[in-house]
Coordinates of C-alpha atoms and ligand atoms in Angstrom, one line a residue:
X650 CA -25.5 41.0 37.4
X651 CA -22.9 40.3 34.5
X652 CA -24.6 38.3 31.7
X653 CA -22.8 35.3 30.4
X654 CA -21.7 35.4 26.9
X655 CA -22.6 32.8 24.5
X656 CA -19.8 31.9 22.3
X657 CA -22.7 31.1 19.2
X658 CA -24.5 34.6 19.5
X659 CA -23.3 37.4 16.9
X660 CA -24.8 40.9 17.5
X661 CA -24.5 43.0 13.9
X662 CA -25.0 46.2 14.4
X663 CA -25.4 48.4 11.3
X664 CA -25.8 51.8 9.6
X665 CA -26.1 53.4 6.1
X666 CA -22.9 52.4 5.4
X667 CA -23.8 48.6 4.8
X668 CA -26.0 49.9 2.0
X669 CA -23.7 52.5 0.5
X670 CA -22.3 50.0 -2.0
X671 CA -26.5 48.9 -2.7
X672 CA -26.1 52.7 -4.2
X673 CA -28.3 53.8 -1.1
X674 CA -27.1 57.4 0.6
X675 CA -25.6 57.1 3.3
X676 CA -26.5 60.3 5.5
X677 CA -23.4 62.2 6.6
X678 CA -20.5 61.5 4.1
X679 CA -20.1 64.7 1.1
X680 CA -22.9 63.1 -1.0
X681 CA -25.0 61.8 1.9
X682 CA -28.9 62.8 2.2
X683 CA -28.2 65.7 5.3
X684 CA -26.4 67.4 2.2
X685 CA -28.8 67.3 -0.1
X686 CA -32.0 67.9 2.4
X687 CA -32.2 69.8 5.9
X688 CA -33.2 66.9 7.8
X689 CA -35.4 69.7 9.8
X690 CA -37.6 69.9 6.9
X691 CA -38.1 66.2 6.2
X692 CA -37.4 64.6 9.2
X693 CA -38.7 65.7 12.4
X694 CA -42.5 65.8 13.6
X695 CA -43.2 69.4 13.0
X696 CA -42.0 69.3 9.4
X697 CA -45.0 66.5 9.1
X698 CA -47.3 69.0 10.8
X699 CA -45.8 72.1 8.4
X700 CA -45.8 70.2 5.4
X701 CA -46.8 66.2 4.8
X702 CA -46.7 66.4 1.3
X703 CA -42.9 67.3 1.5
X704 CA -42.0 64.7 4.1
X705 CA -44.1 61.8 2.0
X706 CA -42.4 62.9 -0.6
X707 CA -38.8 62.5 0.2
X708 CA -39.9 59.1 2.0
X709 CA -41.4 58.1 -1.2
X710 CA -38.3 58.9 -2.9
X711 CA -36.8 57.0 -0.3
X712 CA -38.9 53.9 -0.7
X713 CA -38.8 53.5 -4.6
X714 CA -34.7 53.6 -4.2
X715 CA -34.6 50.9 -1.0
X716 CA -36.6 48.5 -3.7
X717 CA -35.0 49.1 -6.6
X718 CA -31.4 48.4 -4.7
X719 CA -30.0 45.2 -4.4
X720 CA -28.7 43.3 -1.1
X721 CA -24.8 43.3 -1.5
X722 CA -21.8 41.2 -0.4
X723 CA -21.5 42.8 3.3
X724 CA -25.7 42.0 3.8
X725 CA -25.2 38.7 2.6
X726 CA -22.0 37.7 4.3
X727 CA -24.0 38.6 7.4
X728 CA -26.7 36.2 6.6
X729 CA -24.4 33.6 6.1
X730 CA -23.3 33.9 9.6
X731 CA -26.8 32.2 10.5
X732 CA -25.1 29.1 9.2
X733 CA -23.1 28.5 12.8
X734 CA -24.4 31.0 14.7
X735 CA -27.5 33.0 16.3
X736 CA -27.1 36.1 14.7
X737 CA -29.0 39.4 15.5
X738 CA -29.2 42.7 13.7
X739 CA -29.4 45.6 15.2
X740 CA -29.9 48.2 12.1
X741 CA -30.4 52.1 12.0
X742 CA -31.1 51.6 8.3
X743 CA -35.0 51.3 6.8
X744 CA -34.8 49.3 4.0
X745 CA -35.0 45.7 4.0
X746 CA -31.7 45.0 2.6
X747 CA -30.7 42.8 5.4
X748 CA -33.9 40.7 5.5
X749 CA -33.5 40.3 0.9
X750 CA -30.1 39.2 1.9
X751 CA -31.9 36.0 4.0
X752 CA -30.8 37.5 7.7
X753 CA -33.9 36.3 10.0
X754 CA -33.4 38.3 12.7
X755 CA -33.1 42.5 12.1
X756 CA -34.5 44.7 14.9
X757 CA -34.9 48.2 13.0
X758 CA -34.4 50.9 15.2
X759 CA -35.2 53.5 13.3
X760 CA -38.3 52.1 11.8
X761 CA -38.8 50.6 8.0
X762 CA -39.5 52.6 4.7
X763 CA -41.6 49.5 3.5
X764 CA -44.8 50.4 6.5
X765 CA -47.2 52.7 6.8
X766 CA -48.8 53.5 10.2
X767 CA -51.5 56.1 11.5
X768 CA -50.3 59.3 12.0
X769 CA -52.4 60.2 15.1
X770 CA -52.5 56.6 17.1
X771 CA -50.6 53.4 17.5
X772 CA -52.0 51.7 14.5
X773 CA -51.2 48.3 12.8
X774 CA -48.6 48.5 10.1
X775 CA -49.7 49.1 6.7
X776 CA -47.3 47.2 3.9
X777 CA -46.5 49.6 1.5
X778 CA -44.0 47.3 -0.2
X779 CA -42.7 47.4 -3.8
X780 CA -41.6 50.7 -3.5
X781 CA -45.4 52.0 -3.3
X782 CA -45.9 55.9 -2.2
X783 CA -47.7 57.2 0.2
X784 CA -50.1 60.0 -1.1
X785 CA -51.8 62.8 0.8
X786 CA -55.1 61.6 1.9
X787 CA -53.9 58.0 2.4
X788 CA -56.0 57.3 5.5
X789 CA -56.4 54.5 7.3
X790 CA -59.2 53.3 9.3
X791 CA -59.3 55.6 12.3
X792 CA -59.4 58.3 9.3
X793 CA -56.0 59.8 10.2
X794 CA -53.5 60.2 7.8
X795 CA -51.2 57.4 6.4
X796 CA -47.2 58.3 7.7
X797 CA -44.3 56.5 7.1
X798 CA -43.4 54.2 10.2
X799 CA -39.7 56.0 10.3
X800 CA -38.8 57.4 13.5
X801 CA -38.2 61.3 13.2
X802 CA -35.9 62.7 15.0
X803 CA -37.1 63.5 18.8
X804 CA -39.0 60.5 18.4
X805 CA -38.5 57.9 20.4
X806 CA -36.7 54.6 18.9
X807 CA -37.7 51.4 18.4
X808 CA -36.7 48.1 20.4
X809 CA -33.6 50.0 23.0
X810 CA -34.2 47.6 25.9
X811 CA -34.3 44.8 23.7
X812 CA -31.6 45.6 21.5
X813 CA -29.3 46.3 24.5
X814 CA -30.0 43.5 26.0
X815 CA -29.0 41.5 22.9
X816 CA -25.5 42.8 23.3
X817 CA -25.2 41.8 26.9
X818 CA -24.7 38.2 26.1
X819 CA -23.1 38.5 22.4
X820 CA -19.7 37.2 22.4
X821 CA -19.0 38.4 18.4
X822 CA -19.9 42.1 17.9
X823 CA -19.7 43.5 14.6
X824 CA -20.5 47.3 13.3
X825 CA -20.5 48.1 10.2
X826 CA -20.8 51.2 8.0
X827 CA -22.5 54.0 10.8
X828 CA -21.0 57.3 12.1
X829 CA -22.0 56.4 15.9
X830 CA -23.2 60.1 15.6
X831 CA -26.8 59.6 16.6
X832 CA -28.3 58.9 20.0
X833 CA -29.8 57.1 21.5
X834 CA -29.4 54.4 19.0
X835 CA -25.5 54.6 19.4
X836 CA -25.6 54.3 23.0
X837 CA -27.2 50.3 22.4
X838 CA -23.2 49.7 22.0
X839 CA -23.0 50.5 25.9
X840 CA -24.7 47.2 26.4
X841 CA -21.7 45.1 25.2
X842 CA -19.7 42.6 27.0
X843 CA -16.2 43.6 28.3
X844 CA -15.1 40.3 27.0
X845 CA -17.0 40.1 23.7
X846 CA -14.5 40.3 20.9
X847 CA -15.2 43.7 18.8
X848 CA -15.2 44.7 15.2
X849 CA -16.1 47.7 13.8
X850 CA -15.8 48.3 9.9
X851 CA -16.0 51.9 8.4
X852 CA -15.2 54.3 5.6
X853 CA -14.2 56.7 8.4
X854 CA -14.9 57.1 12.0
X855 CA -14.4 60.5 14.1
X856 CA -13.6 58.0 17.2
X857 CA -13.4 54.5 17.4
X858 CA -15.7 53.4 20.5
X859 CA -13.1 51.7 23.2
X860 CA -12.2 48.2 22.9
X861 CA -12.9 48.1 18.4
X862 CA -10.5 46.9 16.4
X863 CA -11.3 49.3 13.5
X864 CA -11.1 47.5 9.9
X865 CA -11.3 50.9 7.6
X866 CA -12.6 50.0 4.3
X867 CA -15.7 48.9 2.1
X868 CA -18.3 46.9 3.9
X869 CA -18.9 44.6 0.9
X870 CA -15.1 43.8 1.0
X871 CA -14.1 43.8 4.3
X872 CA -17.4 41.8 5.8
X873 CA -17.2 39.1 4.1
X874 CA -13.6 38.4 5.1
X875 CA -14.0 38.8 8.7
X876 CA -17.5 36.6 8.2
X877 CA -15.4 33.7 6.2
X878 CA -12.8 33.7 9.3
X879 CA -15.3 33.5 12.0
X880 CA -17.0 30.2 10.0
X881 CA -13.9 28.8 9.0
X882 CA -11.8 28.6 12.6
X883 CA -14.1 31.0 15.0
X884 CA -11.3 34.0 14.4
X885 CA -11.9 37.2 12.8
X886 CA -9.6 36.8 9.5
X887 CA -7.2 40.2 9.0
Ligands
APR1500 N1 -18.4 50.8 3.6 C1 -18.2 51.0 4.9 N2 -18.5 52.1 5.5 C2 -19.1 53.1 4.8 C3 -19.3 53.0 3.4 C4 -18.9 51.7 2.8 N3 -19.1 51.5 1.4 N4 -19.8 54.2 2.9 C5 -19.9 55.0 4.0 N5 -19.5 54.3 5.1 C6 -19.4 54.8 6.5 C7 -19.1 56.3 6.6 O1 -17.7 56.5 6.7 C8 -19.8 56.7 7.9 O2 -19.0 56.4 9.0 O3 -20.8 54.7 7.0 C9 -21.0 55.7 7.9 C10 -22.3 56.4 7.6 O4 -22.6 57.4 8.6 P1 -24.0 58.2 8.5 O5 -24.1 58.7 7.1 O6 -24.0 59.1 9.7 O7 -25.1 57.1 8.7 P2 -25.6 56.4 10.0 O8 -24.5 56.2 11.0 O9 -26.3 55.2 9.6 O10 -26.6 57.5 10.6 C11 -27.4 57.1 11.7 O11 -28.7 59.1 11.5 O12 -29.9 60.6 10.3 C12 -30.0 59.5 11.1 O13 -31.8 58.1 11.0 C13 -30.6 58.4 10.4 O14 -30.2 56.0 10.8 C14 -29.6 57.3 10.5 C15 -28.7 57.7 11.7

């Protein structure tokens, strides 16, 4: 069954690209973090079981850069969308940029750099905020070790269903700043309406999904352009 649209829902969906100009890596471009790291050896579960020290590490690294950055004009201009309308983000980034910039709602997809959970069960969270490491022999109470709540690849994500289901009944769809290289989370896009009106804004794109107007450019000049429009008269301004 077709869901209806509402004309006041926005569904932001975002990658490392929002943050690039927050002096965040972004992952894939020539200075991006799979260039400087083989994600194999910080990134997926058997790296944790080879070597924790070297995944907590990089994470750490990670964690101490996401606090130190700044929200920038693209996060904000999002957040200002709230004003008129009920705006969700969808983001495959782990900092909290988004949520500095005053957005209320941001499903993280690929976790968040700011937790901690167990690494053996489904624990609670553990806020490791203000950039705080997490050291070898962190435990938590089931006395399994402390791991960053970022989802490694051949996990599974966070929040699909939902997240598709969020861009059933968008009428406003706006990505910004990803490759649309990495599934599952790029396959939540599959979930949009035929009628939804589409933006997607990049540096570069290998192929832009059907039915995108592309906008190529910096997010933190080009967001808050096509935000301003969509307050001021409800159409994406060129
Ligand atoms: N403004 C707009 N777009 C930008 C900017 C910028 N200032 N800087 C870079 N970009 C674009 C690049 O052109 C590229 O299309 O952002 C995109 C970044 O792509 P990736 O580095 O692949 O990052 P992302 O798409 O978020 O990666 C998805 O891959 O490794 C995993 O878990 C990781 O969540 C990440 C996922």
């Amino acid at each position: 069954m077709l869901s209806q649209t509402n004309p006041k829902k926005i569904v932001v969906f975002t990658g490392a690209g929002i943050s690039a100009e927050s002096g965040l890596q972004t992952f894939r471009d020539s200075d991006g973090l799979w260039n400087n790291y083989q994600l194999e050896e910080v990134a997926t579960p058997k790296a944790w079981a080879i070597h924790p020290e070297v995944v907590l590490a990089f994470y750490n690294e990670r964690r101490k850069q996401a606090f130190e950055a700044q929200p920038n004009a693209a996060h904000k201009a999002v957040a200002k969308l709230e004003e008129q309308y009920e705006v969700i983000v969808i983001t495959q980034n782990v900092d909290d940029l988004h949520e500095r910039a005053g957005s209320t709602q941001v499903i993280h997809v690929h976790g968040e750099l700011k937790y901690a959970r167990s690494s053996k069960y489904d624990s609670p969270l553990f806020l490791y905020d203000k950039g705080k490491a997490i050291q070898f022999g962190d435990i938590c109470d089931n006395g399994s070790q402390l791991r960053p709540h970022i989802v490694w690849f051949g996990e599974h994500i966070h929040h699909y269903e939902l997240s598709k289901k969020h861009l059933e009944t968008a009428s406003k769809i706006l990505v910004v700043g990803t490759s649309l290289l990495v599934y599952p989370a790029a396959h939540i896009l599959e979930g949009a309406s035929i009628d939804a009106e589409k933006i997607i804004v990049t540096q570069q794109l290998d192929k832009t999904p059907p039915g995108y107007e592309l906008r190529k450019g910096n997010a933190a000049a080009l967001v808050p352009n096509i935000v301003d429009g969509w307050l001021n008269n409800g159409k994406a301004a060129i």
